[in-house]
Tab-separated table of C-alpha atoms in Angstrom:
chain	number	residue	atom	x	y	z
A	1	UNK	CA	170.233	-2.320	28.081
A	2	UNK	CA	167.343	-2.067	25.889
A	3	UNK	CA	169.614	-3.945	22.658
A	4	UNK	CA	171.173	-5.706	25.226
A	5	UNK	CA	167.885	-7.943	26.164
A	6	UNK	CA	166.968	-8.572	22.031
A	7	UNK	CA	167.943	-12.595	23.410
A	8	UNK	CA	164.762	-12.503	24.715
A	9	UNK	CA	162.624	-10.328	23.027
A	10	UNK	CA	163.509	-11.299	19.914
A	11	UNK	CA	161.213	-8.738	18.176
A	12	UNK	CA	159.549	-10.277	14.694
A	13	UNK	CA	156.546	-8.426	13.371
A	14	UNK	CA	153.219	-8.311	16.067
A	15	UNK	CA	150.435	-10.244	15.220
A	16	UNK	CA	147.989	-7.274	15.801
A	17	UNK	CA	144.771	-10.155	15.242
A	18	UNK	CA	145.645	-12.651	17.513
A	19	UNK	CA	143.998	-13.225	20.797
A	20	UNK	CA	146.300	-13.467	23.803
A	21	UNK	CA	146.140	-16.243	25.766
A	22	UNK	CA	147.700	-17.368	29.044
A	23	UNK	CA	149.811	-20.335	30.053
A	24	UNK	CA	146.747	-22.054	31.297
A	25	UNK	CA	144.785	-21.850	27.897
A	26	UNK	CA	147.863	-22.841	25.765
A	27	UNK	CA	148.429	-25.263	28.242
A	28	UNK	CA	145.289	-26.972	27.886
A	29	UNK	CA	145.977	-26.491	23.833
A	30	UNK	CA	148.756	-29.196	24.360
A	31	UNK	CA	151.324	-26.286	23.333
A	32	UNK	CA	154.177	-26.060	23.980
A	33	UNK	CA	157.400	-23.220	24.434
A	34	UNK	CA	160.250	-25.502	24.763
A	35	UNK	CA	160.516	-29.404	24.986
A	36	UNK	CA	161.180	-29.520	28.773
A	37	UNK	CA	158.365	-29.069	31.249
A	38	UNK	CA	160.034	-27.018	33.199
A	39	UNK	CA	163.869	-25.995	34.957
A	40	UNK	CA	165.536	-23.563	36.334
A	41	UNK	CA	169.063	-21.959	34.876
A	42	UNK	CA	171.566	-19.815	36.388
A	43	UNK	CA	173.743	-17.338	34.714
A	44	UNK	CA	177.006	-15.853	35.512
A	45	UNK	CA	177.535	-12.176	33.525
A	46	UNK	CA	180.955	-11.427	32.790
A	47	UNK	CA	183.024	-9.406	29.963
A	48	UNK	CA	182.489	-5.496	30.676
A	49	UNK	CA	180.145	-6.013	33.366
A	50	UNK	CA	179.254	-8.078	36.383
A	51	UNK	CA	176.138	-9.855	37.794
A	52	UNK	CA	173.910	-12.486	37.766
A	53	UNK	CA	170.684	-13.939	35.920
A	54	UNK	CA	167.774	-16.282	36.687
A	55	UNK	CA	165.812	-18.095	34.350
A	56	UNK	CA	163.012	-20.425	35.886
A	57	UNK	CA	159.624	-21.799	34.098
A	58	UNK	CA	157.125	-24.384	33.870
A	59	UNK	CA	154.022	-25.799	31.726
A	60	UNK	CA	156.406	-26.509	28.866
A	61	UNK	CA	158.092	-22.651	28.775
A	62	UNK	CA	154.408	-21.058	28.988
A	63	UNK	CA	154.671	-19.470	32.736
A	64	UNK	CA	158.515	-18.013	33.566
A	65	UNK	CA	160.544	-16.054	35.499
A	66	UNK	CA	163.829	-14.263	34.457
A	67	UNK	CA	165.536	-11.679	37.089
A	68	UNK	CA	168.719	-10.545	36.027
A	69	UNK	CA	171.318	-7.648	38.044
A	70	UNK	CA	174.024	-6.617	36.074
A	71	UNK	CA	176.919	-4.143	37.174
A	72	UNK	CA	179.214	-1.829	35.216
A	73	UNK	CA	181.104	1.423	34.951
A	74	UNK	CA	179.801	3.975	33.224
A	75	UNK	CA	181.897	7.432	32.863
A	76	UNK	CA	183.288	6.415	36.148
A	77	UNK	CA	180.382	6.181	37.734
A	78	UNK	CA	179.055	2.243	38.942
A	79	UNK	CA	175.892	1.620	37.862
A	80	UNK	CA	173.042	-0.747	38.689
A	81	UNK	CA	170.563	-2.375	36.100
A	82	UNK	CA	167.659	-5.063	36.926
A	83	UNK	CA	165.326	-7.142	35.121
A	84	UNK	CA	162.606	-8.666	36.492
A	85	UNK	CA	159.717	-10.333	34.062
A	86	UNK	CA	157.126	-12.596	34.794
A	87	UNK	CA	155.635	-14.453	31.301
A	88	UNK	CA	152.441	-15.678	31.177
A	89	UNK	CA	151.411	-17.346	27.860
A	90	UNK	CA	151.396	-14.617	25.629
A	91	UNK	CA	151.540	-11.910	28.459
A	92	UNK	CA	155.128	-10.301	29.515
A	93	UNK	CA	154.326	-8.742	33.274
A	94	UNK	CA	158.074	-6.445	33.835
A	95	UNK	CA	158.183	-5.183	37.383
A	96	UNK	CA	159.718	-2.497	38.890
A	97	UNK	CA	160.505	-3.000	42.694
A	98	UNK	CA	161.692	0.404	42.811
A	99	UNK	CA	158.340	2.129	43.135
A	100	UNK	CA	155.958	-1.436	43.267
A	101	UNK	CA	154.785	-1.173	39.646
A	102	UNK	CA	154.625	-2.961	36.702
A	103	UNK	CA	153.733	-2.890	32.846
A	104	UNK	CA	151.843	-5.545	30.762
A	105	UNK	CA	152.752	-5.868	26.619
A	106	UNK	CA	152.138	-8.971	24.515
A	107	UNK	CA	154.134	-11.283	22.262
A	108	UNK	CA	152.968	-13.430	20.286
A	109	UNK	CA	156.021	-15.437	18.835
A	110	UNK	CA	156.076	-18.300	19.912
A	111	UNK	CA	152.012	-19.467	20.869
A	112	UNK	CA	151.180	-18.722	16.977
A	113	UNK	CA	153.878	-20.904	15.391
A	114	UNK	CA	153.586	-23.813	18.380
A	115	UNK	CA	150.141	-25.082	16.717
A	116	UNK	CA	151.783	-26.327	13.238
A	117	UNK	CA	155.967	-26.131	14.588
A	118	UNK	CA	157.855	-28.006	17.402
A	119	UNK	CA	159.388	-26.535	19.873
A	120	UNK	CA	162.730	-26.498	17.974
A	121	UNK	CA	161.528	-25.849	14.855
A	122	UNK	CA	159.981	-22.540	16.619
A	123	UNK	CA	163.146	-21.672	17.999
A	124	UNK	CA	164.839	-21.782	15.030
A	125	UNK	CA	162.736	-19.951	12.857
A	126	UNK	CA	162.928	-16.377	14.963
A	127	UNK	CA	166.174	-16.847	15.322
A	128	UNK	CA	166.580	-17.153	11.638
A	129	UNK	CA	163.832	-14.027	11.543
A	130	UNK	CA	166.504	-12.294	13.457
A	131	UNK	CA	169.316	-12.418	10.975
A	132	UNK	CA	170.726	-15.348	12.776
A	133	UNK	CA	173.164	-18.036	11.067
A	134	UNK	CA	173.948	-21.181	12.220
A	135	UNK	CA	177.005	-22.528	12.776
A	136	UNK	CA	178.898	-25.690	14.374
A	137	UNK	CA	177.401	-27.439	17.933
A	138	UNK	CA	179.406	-27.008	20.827
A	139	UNK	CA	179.160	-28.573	24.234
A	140	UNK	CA	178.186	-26.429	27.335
A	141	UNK	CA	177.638	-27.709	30.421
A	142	UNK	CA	177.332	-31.369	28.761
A	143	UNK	CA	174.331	-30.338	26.937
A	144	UNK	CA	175.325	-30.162	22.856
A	145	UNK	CA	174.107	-26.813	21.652
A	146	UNK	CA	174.150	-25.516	18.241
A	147	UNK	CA	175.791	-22.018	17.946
A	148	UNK	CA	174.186	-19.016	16.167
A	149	UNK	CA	176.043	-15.837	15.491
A	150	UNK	CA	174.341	-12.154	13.976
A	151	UNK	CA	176.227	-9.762	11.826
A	152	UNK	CA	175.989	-6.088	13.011
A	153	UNK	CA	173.473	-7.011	15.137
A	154	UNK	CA	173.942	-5.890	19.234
A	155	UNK	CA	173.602	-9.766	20.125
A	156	UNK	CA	176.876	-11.570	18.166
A	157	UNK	CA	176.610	-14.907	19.557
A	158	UNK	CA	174.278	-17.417	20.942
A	159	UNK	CA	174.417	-21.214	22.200
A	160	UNK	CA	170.995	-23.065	22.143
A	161	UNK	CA	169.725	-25.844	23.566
A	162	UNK	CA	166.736	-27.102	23.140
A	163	UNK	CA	165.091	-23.428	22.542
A	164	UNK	CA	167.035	-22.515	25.839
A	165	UNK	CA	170.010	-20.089	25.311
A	166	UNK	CA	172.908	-21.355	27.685
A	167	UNK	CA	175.707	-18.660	25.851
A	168	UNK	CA	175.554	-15.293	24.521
A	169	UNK	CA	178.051	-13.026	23.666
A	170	UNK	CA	176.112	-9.370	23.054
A	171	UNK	CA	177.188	-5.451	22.612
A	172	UNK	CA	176.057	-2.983	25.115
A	173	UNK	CA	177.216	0.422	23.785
A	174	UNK	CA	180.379	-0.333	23.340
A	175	UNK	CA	180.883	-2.978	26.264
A	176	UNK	CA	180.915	-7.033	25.445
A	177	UNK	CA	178.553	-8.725	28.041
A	178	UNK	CA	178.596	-12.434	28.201
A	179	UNK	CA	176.155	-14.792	29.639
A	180	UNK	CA	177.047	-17.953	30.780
A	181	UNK	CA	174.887	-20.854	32.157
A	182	UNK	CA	176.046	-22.020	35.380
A	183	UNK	CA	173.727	-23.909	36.547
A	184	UNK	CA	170.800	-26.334	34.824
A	185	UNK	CA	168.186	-28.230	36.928
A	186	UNK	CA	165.257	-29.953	35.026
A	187	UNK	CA	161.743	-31.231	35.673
A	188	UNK	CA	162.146	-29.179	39.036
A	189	UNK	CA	158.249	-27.633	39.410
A	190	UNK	CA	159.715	-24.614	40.583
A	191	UNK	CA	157.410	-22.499	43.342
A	192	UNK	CA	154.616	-21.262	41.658
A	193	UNK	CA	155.465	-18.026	43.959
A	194	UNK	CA	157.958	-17.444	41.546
A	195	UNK	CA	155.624	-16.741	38.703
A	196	UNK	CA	153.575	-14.453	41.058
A	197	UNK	CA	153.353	-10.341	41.034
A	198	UNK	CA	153.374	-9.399	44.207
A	199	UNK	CA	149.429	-7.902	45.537
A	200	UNK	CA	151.042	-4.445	46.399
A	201	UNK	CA	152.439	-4.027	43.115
A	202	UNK	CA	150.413	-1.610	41.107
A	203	UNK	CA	149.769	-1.230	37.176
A	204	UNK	CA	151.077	1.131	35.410
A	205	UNK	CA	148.795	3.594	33.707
């Protein structure tokens, strides 16, 4: 699961100096994540397992919501596995409904290349940091996305738009989970609910 979620992570070296700041502040920076100001996507999870994904956000990428439940068979045995992250600027909140806790870490990424790169240009260089090559556009969902694809990596295959990956095709063990976008609505303002933790939810110590 952990390889599995690299799409988002997409781990480059921290930048142990930098200052975090939230959505607000890089807001007010005139920053910004992606080129939209904000949408919601829906996934569908197929391949070797089953389930769904959520990706909402606003204030240009800045504050967002991804929830994701994914089902497969392991030795037999059906098992469960959930996401649920709540990004603030430069802070990554991952909850745990399970016991009403959650854990705080930082990344960087994209706030300290937004101030000299577009949003595109941003995308492209982690992507690129990740040992990604680019290859022909293809159309999904009428949106024309360019196609990236990792060698011995545990992601093989992603389709961007706009910063936004609508495809992936990535290893799990030894399972191939695809990720399909279902589902794009734009300049929604989703709920700012959405981007809330919950008052009963504790930090982890």
């Amino acid at each position: 699961m952990r390889h599995y979620l690299l799409f988002i992570s997409l781990l480059v070296p921290s930048f142990l100096s930098a200052q975090a700041k939230t959505a607000e502040e890089l807001r007010e920076e005139d920053l910004k994540k992606y080129s939209i100001e904000s949408a919601e996507i829906n996934y569908k999870i197929s391949g070797d397992a089953d389930g769904e994904e959520l990706m909402a956000f606003n204030d240009f990428g800045w504050m967002s919501l991804r929830q994701q439940t994914m089902t497969f068979e392991l030795y037999g045995i059906t098992s469960t596995q959930s996401v649920y992250e709540i990004t603030d600027g430069d802070f990554v909140y991952r909850l745990n409904p399970d016991d009403s806790t959650y854990s705080i870490r930082k990344d960087y990424k994209w706030s300290q290349q937004a101030s000299y790169k577009n949003p595109e240009q941003v995308s492209e260089a982690i992507l690129f940091s990740m040992g990604g090559k680019q290859q022909a556009y293809k159309t999904h969902l009428e949106k024309n996305c360019q196609v990236w694809t990792f060698e011995g990596k545990a992601i093989q295959e992603l389709w961007v738009w706009n910063g936004l990956v609508l495809k992936r095709k990535a290893k799990l063990g030894d399972r191939l989970i695809e990720t399909t976008a279902t589902k794009i609505t734009i300049d929604i303002s989703p709920n700012p609910i959405l981007f809330t933790i919950p008052e009963y939810f504790q930090k982890k110590n």
